[in-house]
PDB file of C-alpha atoms in Angstrom:
ATOM      1  CA  UNK Z   1      25.916 -12.933  -1.825  1.00  0.00           C
ATOM      2  CA  UNK Z   2      22.277 -13.345  -2.871  1.00  0.00           C
ATOM      3  CA  UNK Z   3      21.500 -13.721  -6.556  1.00  0.00           C
ATOM      4  CA  UNK Z   4      19.409 -11.169  -8.416  1.00  0.00           C
ATOM      5  CA  UNK Z   5      16.190 -13.010  -9.259  1.00  0.00           C
ATOM      6  CA  UNK Z   6      15.513 -10.564 -12.128  1.00  0.00           C
ATOM      7  CA  UNK Z   7      18.810 -11.270 -13.887  1.00  0.00           C
ATOM      8  CA  UNK Z   8      18.069 -13.271 -17.095  1.00  0.00           C
ATOM      9  CA  UNK Z   9      21.024 -15.576 -16.375  1.00  0.00           C
ATOM     10  CA  UNK Z  10      19.634 -16.363 -12.946  1.00  0.00           C
ATOM     11  CA  UNK Z  11      16.205 -17.072 -14.434  1.00  0.00           C
ATOM     12  CA  UNK Z  12      17.729 -19.396 -17.041  1.00  0.00           C
ATOM     13  CA  UNK Z  13      19.781 -21.262 -14.470  1.00  0.00           C
ATOM     14  CA  UNK Z  14      16.799 -21.709 -12.155  1.00  0.00           C
ATOM     15  CA  UNK Z  15      14.682 -22.890 -15.061  1.00  0.00           C
ATOM     16  CA  UNK Z  16      17.400 -25.335 -16.082  1.00  0.00           C
ATOM     17  CA  UNK Z  17      17.560 -26.698 -12.524  1.00  0.00           C
ATOM     18  CA  UNK Z  18      13.761 -27.075 -12.439  1.00  0.00           C
ATOM     19  CA  UNK Z  19      13.661 -28.825 -15.820  1.00  0.00           C
ATOM     20  CA  UNK Z  20      16.468 -31.150 -14.787  1.00  0.00           C
ATOM     21  CA  UNK Z  21      14.627 -32.027 -11.597  1.00  0.00           C
ATOM     22  CA  UNK Z  22      11.453 -32.809 -13.565  1.00  0.00           C
ATOM     23  CA  UNK Z  23      13.375 -35.064 -15.957  1.00  0.00           C
ATOM     24  CA  UNK Z  24      14.938 -36.960 -13.064  1.00  0.00           C
ATOM     25  CA  UNK Z  25      11.581 -37.208 -11.316  1.00  0.00           C
ATOM     26  CA  UNK Z  26      10.086 -38.822 -14.417  1.00  0.00           C
ATOM     27  CA  UNK Z  27      12.865 -41.420 -14.339  1.00  0.00           C
ATOM     28  CA  UNK Z  28      13.111 -42.106 -10.611  1.00  0.00           C
ATOM     29  CA  UNK Z  29       9.415 -41.636  -9.824  1.00  0.00           C
ATOM     30  CA  UNK Z  30      10.056 -40.303  -6.313  1.00  0.00           C
ATOM     31  CA  UNK Z  31      11.389 -37.109  -4.836  1.00  0.00           C
ATOM     32  CA  UNK Z  32      13.169 -38.656  -1.870  1.00  0.00           C
ATOM     33  CA  UNK Z  33      15.848 -40.363  -3.947  1.00  0.00           C
ATOM     34  CA  UNK Z  34      16.790 -37.250  -5.946  1.00  0.00           C
ATOM     35  CA  UNK Z  35      19.878 -35.490  -4.615  1.00  0.00           C
ATOM     36  CA  UNK Z  36      21.236 -32.007  -5.182  1.00  0.00           C
ATOM     37  CA  UNK Z  37      24.133 -33.644  -7.010  1.00  0.00           C
ATOM     38  CA  UNK Z  38      21.664 -35.424  -9.347  1.00  0.00           C
ATOM     39  CA  UNK Z  39      19.977 -32.128 -10.189  1.00  0.00           C
ATOM     40  CA  UNK Z  40      23.243 -30.228 -10.664  1.00  0.00           C
ATOM     41  CA  UNK Z  41      24.747 -32.966 -12.840  1.00  0.00           C
ATOM     42  CA  UNK Z  42      21.662 -33.142 -15.077  1.00  0.00           C
ATOM     43  CA  UNK Z  43      21.598 -29.356 -15.365  1.00  0.00           C
ATOM     44  CA  UNK Z  44      25.315 -29.349 -16.199  1.00  0.00           C
ATOM     45  CA  UNK Z  45      26.133 -26.964 -13.367  1.00  0.00           C
ATOM     46  CA  UNK Z  46      28.169 -27.558 -10.257  1.00  0.00           C
ATOM     47  CA  UNK Z  47      26.764 -27.923  -6.752  1.00  0.00           C
ATOM     48  CA  UNK Z  48      28.029 -24.459  -5.840  1.00  0.00           C
ATOM     49  CA  UNK Z  49      25.816 -22.991  -8.559  1.00  0.00           C
ATOM     50  CA  UNK Z  50      22.829 -24.878  -7.151  1.00  0.00           C
ATOM     51  CA  UNK Z  51      23.582 -23.520  -3.666  1.00  0.00           C
ATOM     52  CA  UNK Z  52      24.010 -19.994  -5.030  1.00  0.00           C
ATOM     53  CA  UNK Z  53      20.350 -20.186  -6.080  1.00  0.00           C
ATOM     54  CA  UNK Z  54      18.845 -22.298  -3.292  1.00  0.00           C
ATOM     55  CA  UNK Z  55      19.816 -22.707   0.340  1.00  0.00           C
ATOM     56  CA  UNK Z  56      19.239 -26.468   0.202  1.00  0.00           C
ATOM     57  CA  UNK Z  57      17.097 -29.178  -1.396  1.00  0.00           C
ATOM     58  CA  UNK Z  58      14.109 -28.137   0.721  1.00  0.00           C
ATOM     59  CA  UNK Z  59      14.264 -24.526  -0.465  1.00  0.00           C
ATOM     60  CA  UNK Z  60      14.520 -25.823  -4.019  1.00  0.00           C
ATOM     61  CA  UNK Z  61      11.491 -28.093  -3.560  1.00  0.00           C
ATOM     62  CA  UNK Z  62       9.457 -25.285  -2.010  1.00  0.00           C
ATOM     63  CA  UNK Z  63      10.289 -23.046  -4.970  1.00  0.00           C
ATOM     64  CA  UNK Z  64       9.507 -25.859  -7.424  1.00  0.00           C
ATOM     65  CA  UNK Z  65       6.098 -26.493  -5.848  1.00  0.00           C
ATOM     66  CA  UNK Z  66       5.242 -22.779  -5.696  1.00  0.00           C
ATOM     67  CA  UNK Z  67       6.164 -22.407  -9.352  1.00  0.00           C
ATOM     68  CA  UNK Z  68       4.076 -25.406 -10.404  1.00  0.00           C
ATOM     69  CA  UNK Z  69       1.114 -24.234  -8.344  1.00  0.00           C
ATOM     70  CA  UNK Z  70       1.299 -20.677  -9.694  1.00  0.00           C
ATOM     71  CA  UNK Z  71       1.509 -21.986 -13.266  1.00  0.00           C
ATOM     72  CA  UNK Z  72      -1.655 -24.040 -12.653  1.00  0.00           C
ATOM     73  CA  UNK Z  73      -3.462 -20.985 -11.265  1.00  0.00           C
ATOM     74  CA  UNK Z  74      -2.327 -18.789 -14.156  1.00  0.00           C
ATOM     75  CA  UNK Z  75      -3.708 -21.333 -16.603  1.00  0.00           C
ATOM     76  CA  UNK Z  76      -7.006 -21.777 -14.794  1.00  0.00           C
ATOM     77  CA  UNK Z  77      -7.872 -18.252 -13.663  1.00  0.00           C
ATOM     78  CA  UNK Z  78      -9.049 -15.569 -16.059  1.00  0.00           C
ATOM     79  CA  UNK Z  79      -6.103 -13.155 -16.405  1.00  0.00           C
ATOM     80  CA  UNK Z  80      -4.281 -15.170 -13.739  1.00  0.00           C
ATOM     81  CA  UNK Z  81      -6.085 -13.298 -10.971  1.00  0.00           C
ATOM     82  CA  UNK Z  82      -9.220 -13.313  -8.860  1.00  0.00           C
ATOM     83  CA  UNK Z  83     -11.898 -10.849  -9.801  1.00  0.00           C
ATOM     84  CA  UNK Z  84     -15.286 -12.300  -8.853  1.00  0.00           C
ATOM     85  CA  UNK Z  85     -17.079 -15.368  -7.484  1.00  0.00           C
ATOM     86  CA  UNK Z  86     -16.685 -17.202 -10.782  1.00  0.00           C
ATOM     87  CA  UNK Z  87     -12.917 -16.838 -10.595  1.00  0.00           C
ATOM     88  CA  UNK Z  88     -13.061 -17.847  -6.908  1.00  0.00           C
ATOM     89  CA  UNK Z  89     -14.808 -21.057  -7.946  1.00  0.00           C
ATOM     90  CA  UNK Z  90     -12.119 -21.645 -10.593  1.00  0.00           C
ATOM     91  CA  UNK Z  91      -9.470 -21.062  -7.920  1.00  0.00           C
ATOM     92  CA  UNK Z  92     -11.044 -23.572  -5.543  1.00  0.00           C
ATOM     93  CA  UNK Z  93     -11.411 -26.164  -8.309  1.00  0.00           C
ATOM     94  CA  UNK Z  94      -7.771 -25.601  -9.305  1.00  0.00           C
ATOM     95  CA  UNK Z  95      -6.570 -26.179  -5.749  1.00  0.00           C
ATOM     96  CA  UNK Z  96      -8.578 -29.410  -5.478  1.00  0.00           C
ATOM     97  CA  UNK Z  97      -7.408 -30.620  -8.874  1.00  0.00           C
ATOM     98  CA  UNK Z  98      -3.767 -29.709  -8.220  1.00  0.00           C
ATOM     99  CA  UNK Z  99      -3.670 -31.517  -4.890  1.00  0.00           C
ATOM    100  CA  UNK Z 100      -5.377 -34.556  -6.357  1.00  0.00           C
ATOM    101  CA  UNK Z 101      -2.857 -34.765  -9.194  1.00  0.00           C
ATOM    102  CA  UNK Z 102       0.120 -34.065  -6.937  1.00  0.00           C
ATOM    103  CA  UNK Z 103      -0.900 -36.809  -4.514  1.00  0.00           C
ATOM    104  CA  UNK Z 104      -0.891 -39.331  -7.391  1.00  0.00           C
ATOM    105  CA  UNK Z 105       2.850 -38.766  -7.834  1.00  0.00           C
ATOM    106  CA  UNK Z 106       3.768 -38.943  -4.156  1.00  0.00           C
ATOM    107  CA  UNK Z 107       5.328 -42.159  -2.911  1.00  0.00           C
ATOM    108  CA  UNK Z 108       5.480 -43.205   0.762  1.00  0.00           C
ATOM    109  CA  UNK Z 109       9.115 -42.030   0.836  1.00  0.00           C
ATOM    110  CA  UNK Z 110       8.022 -38.586  -0.346  1.00  0.00           C
ATOM    111  CA  UNK Z 111       5.590 -38.041   2.542  1.00  0.00           C
ATOM    112  CA  UNK Z 112       8.256 -36.088   4.444  1.00  0.00           C
ATOM    113  CA  UNK Z 113       7.978 -33.365   1.790  1.00  0.00           C
ATOM    114  CA  UNK Z 114       4.195 -33.077   1.976  1.00  0.00           C
ATOM    115  CA  UNK Z 115       4.138 -30.374   4.707  1.00  0.00           C
ATOM    116  CA  UNK Z 116       6.727 -28.358   2.767  1.00  0.00           C
ATOM    117  CA  UNK Z 117       4.622 -28.522  -0.395  1.00  0.00           C
ATOM    118  CA  UNK Z 118       1.445 -27.677   1.478  1.00  0.00           C
ATOM    119  CA  UNK Z 119       3.001 -24.600   3.068  1.00  0.00           C
ATOM    120  CA  UNK Z 120       4.291 -23.400  -0.313  1.00  0.00           C
ATOM    121  CA  UNK Z 121       0.864 -23.779  -1.915  1.00  0.00           C
ATOM    122  CA  UNK Z 122      -1.015 -22.239   0.995  1.00  0.00           C
ATOM    123  CA  UNK Z 123       1.293 -19.186   0.987  1.00  0.00           C
ATOM    124  CA  UNK Z 124       0.550 -18.586  -2.692  1.00  0.00           C
ATOM    125  CA  UNK Z 125      -3.173 -19.080  -2.151  1.00  0.00           C
ATOM    126  CA  UNK Z 126      -3.152 -16.609   0.744  1.00  0.00           C
ATOM    127  CA  UNK Z 127      -1.165 -14.074  -1.312  1.00  0.00           C
ATOM    128  CA  UNK Z 128      -3.607 -14.369  -4.214  1.00  0.00           C
ATOM    129  CA  UNK Z 129      -6.654 -13.880  -1.979  1.00  0.00           C
ATOM    130  CA  UNK Z 130      -5.029 -10.966  -0.161  1.00  0.00           C
ATOM    131  CA  UNK Z 131      -4.157  -9.273  -3.460  1.00  0.00           C
ATOM    132  CA  UNK Z 132      -7.769  -9.625  -4.586  1.00  0.00           C
ATOM    133  CA  UNK Z 133      -9.232  -8.333  -1.322  1.00  0.00           C
ATOM    134  CA  UNK Z 134      -6.831  -5.385  -1.263  1.00  0.00           C
ATOM    135  CA  UNK Z 135      -8.108  -4.347  -4.709  1.00  0.00           C
ATOM    136  CA  UNK Z 136     -11.709  -4.387  -3.501  1.00  0.00           C
ATOM    137  CA  UNK Z 137     -13.193  -1.094  -2.357  1.00  0.00           C
ATOM    138  CA  UNK Z 138     -13.820  -2.166   1.220  1.00  0.00           C
ATOM    139  CA  UNK Z 139     -14.297  -0.167   4.393  1.00  0.00           C
ATOM    140  CA  UNK Z 140     -13.018  -3.094   6.459  1.00  0.00           C
ATOM    141  CA  UNK Z 141      -9.839  -2.467   8.446  1.00  0.00           C
ATOM    142  CA  UNK Z 142      -6.648  -3.879   6.933  1.00  0.00           C
ATOM    143  CA  UNK Z 143      -6.256  -6.342   9.814  1.00  0.00           C
ATOM    144  CA  UNK Z 144      -9.710  -7.774   9.084  1.00  0.00           C
ATOM    145  CA  UNK Z 145      -8.904  -8.060   5.364  1.00  0.00           C
ATOM    146  CA  UNK Z 146      -5.675  -9.899   6.184  1.00  0.00           C
ATOM    147  CA  UNK Z 147      -7.431 -12.192   8.666  1.00  0.00           C
ATOM    148  CA  UNK Z 148     -10.149 -12.929   6.114  1.00  0.00           C
ATOM    149  CA  UNK Z 149      -7.605 -13.836   3.423  1.00  0.00           C
ATOM    150  CA  UNK Z 150      -5.806 -16.089   5.895  1.00  0.00           C
ATOM    151  CA  UNK Z 151      -8.995 -17.788   7.066  1.00  0.00           C
ATOM    152  CA  UNK Z 152     -10.372 -18.341   3.570  1.00  0.00           C
ATOM    153  CA  UNK Z 153      -7.054 -19.528   2.136  1.00  0.00           C
ATOM    154  CA  UNK Z 154      -6.624 -22.075   4.920  1.00  0.00           C
ATOM    155  CA  UNK Z 155     -10.278 -23.101   4.621  1.00  0.00           C
ATOM    156  CA  UNK Z 156      -9.962 -23.754   0.902  1.00  0.00           C
ATOM    157  CA  UNK Z 157      -6.590 -25.399   1.237  1.00  0.00           C
ATOM    158  CA  UNK Z 158      -7.446 -27.514   4.278  1.00  0.00           C
ATOM    159  CA  UNK Z 159     -10.630 -28.750   2.627  1.00  0.00           C
ATOM    160  CA  UNK Z 160      -8.715 -29.670  -0.516  1.00  0.00           C
ATOM    161  CA  UNK Z 161      -5.982 -31.474   1.439  1.00  0.00           C
ATOM    162  CA  UNK Z 162      -8.515 -33.451   3.429  1.00  0.00           C
ATOM    163  CA  UNK Z 163     -10.505 -34.344   0.323  1.00  0.00           C
ATOM    164  CA  UNK Z 164      -7.379 -35.344  -1.630  1.00  0.00           C
ATOM    165  CA  UNK Z 165      -6.559 -37.938   1.021  1.00  0.00           C
ATOM    166  CA  UNK Z 166      -9.793 -39.804   0.318  1.00  0.00           C
ATOM    167  CA  UNK Z 167     -11.357 -38.466  -2.906  1.00  0.00           C
ATOM    168  CA  UNK Z 168     -13.593 -41.484  -3.319  1.00  0.00           C
ATOM    169  CA  UNK Z 169     -15.787 -40.240  -0.432  1.00  0.00           C
ATOM    170  CA  UNK Z 170     -17.184 -37.253  -2.381  1.00  0.00           C
ATOM    171  CA  UNK Z 171     -17.140 -35.959  -5.922  1.00  0.00           C
ATOM    172  CA  UNK Z 172     -14.723 -33.089  -6.459  1.00  0.00           C
ATOM    173  CA  UNK Z 173     -17.394 -30.873  -8.059  1.00  0.00           C
ATOM    174  CA  UNK Z 174     -19.654 -31.263  -5.030  1.00  0.00           C
ATOM    175  CA  UNK Z 175     -16.838 -30.420  -2.626  1.00  0.00           C
ATOM    176  CA  UNK Z 176     -15.796 -27.409  -4.708  1.00  0.00           C
ATOM    177  CA  UNK Z 177     -19.362 -26.076  -4.689  1.00  0.00           C
ATOM    178  CA  UNK Z 178     -19.714 -26.555  -0.918  1.00  0.00           C
ATOM    179  CA  UNK Z 179     -16.360 -24.878  -0.218  1.00  0.00           C
ATOM    180  CA  UNK Z 180     -17.342 -22.010  -2.542  1.00  0.00           C
ATOM    181  CA  UNK Z 181     -20.519 -21.376  -0.512  1.00  0.00           C
ATOM    182  CA  UNK Z 182     -18.567 -21.247   2.749  1.00  0.00           C
ATOM    183  CA  UNK Z 183     -15.711 -19.166   1.265  1.00  0.00           C
ATOM    184  CA  UNK Z 184     -18.160 -16.658  -0.242  1.00  0.00           C
ATOM    185  CA  UNK Z 185     -19.909 -16.299   3.122  1.00  0.00           C
ATOM    186  CA  UNK Z 186     -16.555 -15.756   4.829  1.00  0.00           C
ATOM    187  CA  UNK Z 187     -15.550 -13.126   2.279  1.00  0.00           C
ATOM    188  CA  UNK Z 188     -18.823 -11.185   2.372  1.00  0.00           C
ATOM    189  CA  UNK Z 189     -17.952  -8.868   5.318  1.00  0.00           C
ATOM    190  CA  UNK Z 190     -14.933  -7.452   3.466  1.00  0.00           C
ATOM    191  CA  UNK Z 191     -16.528  -7.488   0.013  1.00  0.00           C
ATOM    192  CA  UNK Z 192     -19.347  -5.054   0.846  1.00  0.00           C
TER     193      UNK Z 192
END
């Protein structure tokens, strides 16, 4: 039976699992070597409780990354949402910064989780852009708005991923500005 994500006990248990994972990560320094049993033991819950909240370690890691990414965006964006080109620039800079910092903590053994993390972040980025575009007073058809959010989210995210793999090639501020110009141009048909 699925758990009720709005139940305060569920929220506390999930938070406890996340905190326990972070503590273990600080000690072990890589994600690969952390097991479900490690997380459950540190959180002082049994494995069944872990599995009541998450299907498996991968679902847990996807949730963990989404939560971390959303927290970063909430801290960086005015009111935690997009509202104009200035907040779009802050969003782009946050994505670049987050990926750069995340990559610093990844070990070669953790590379198997990279696609999982990227998908989790890109989903949140797409959702945020789509929410913003849906609030705009646009005459563009819904399918075009959705396609625009998808295109821009992948453009921002793909650029940030590529840059984070070799950040020494270009300054982050320069990349952010260039991506902003392209993203703004891509958004203009649905922002009119």
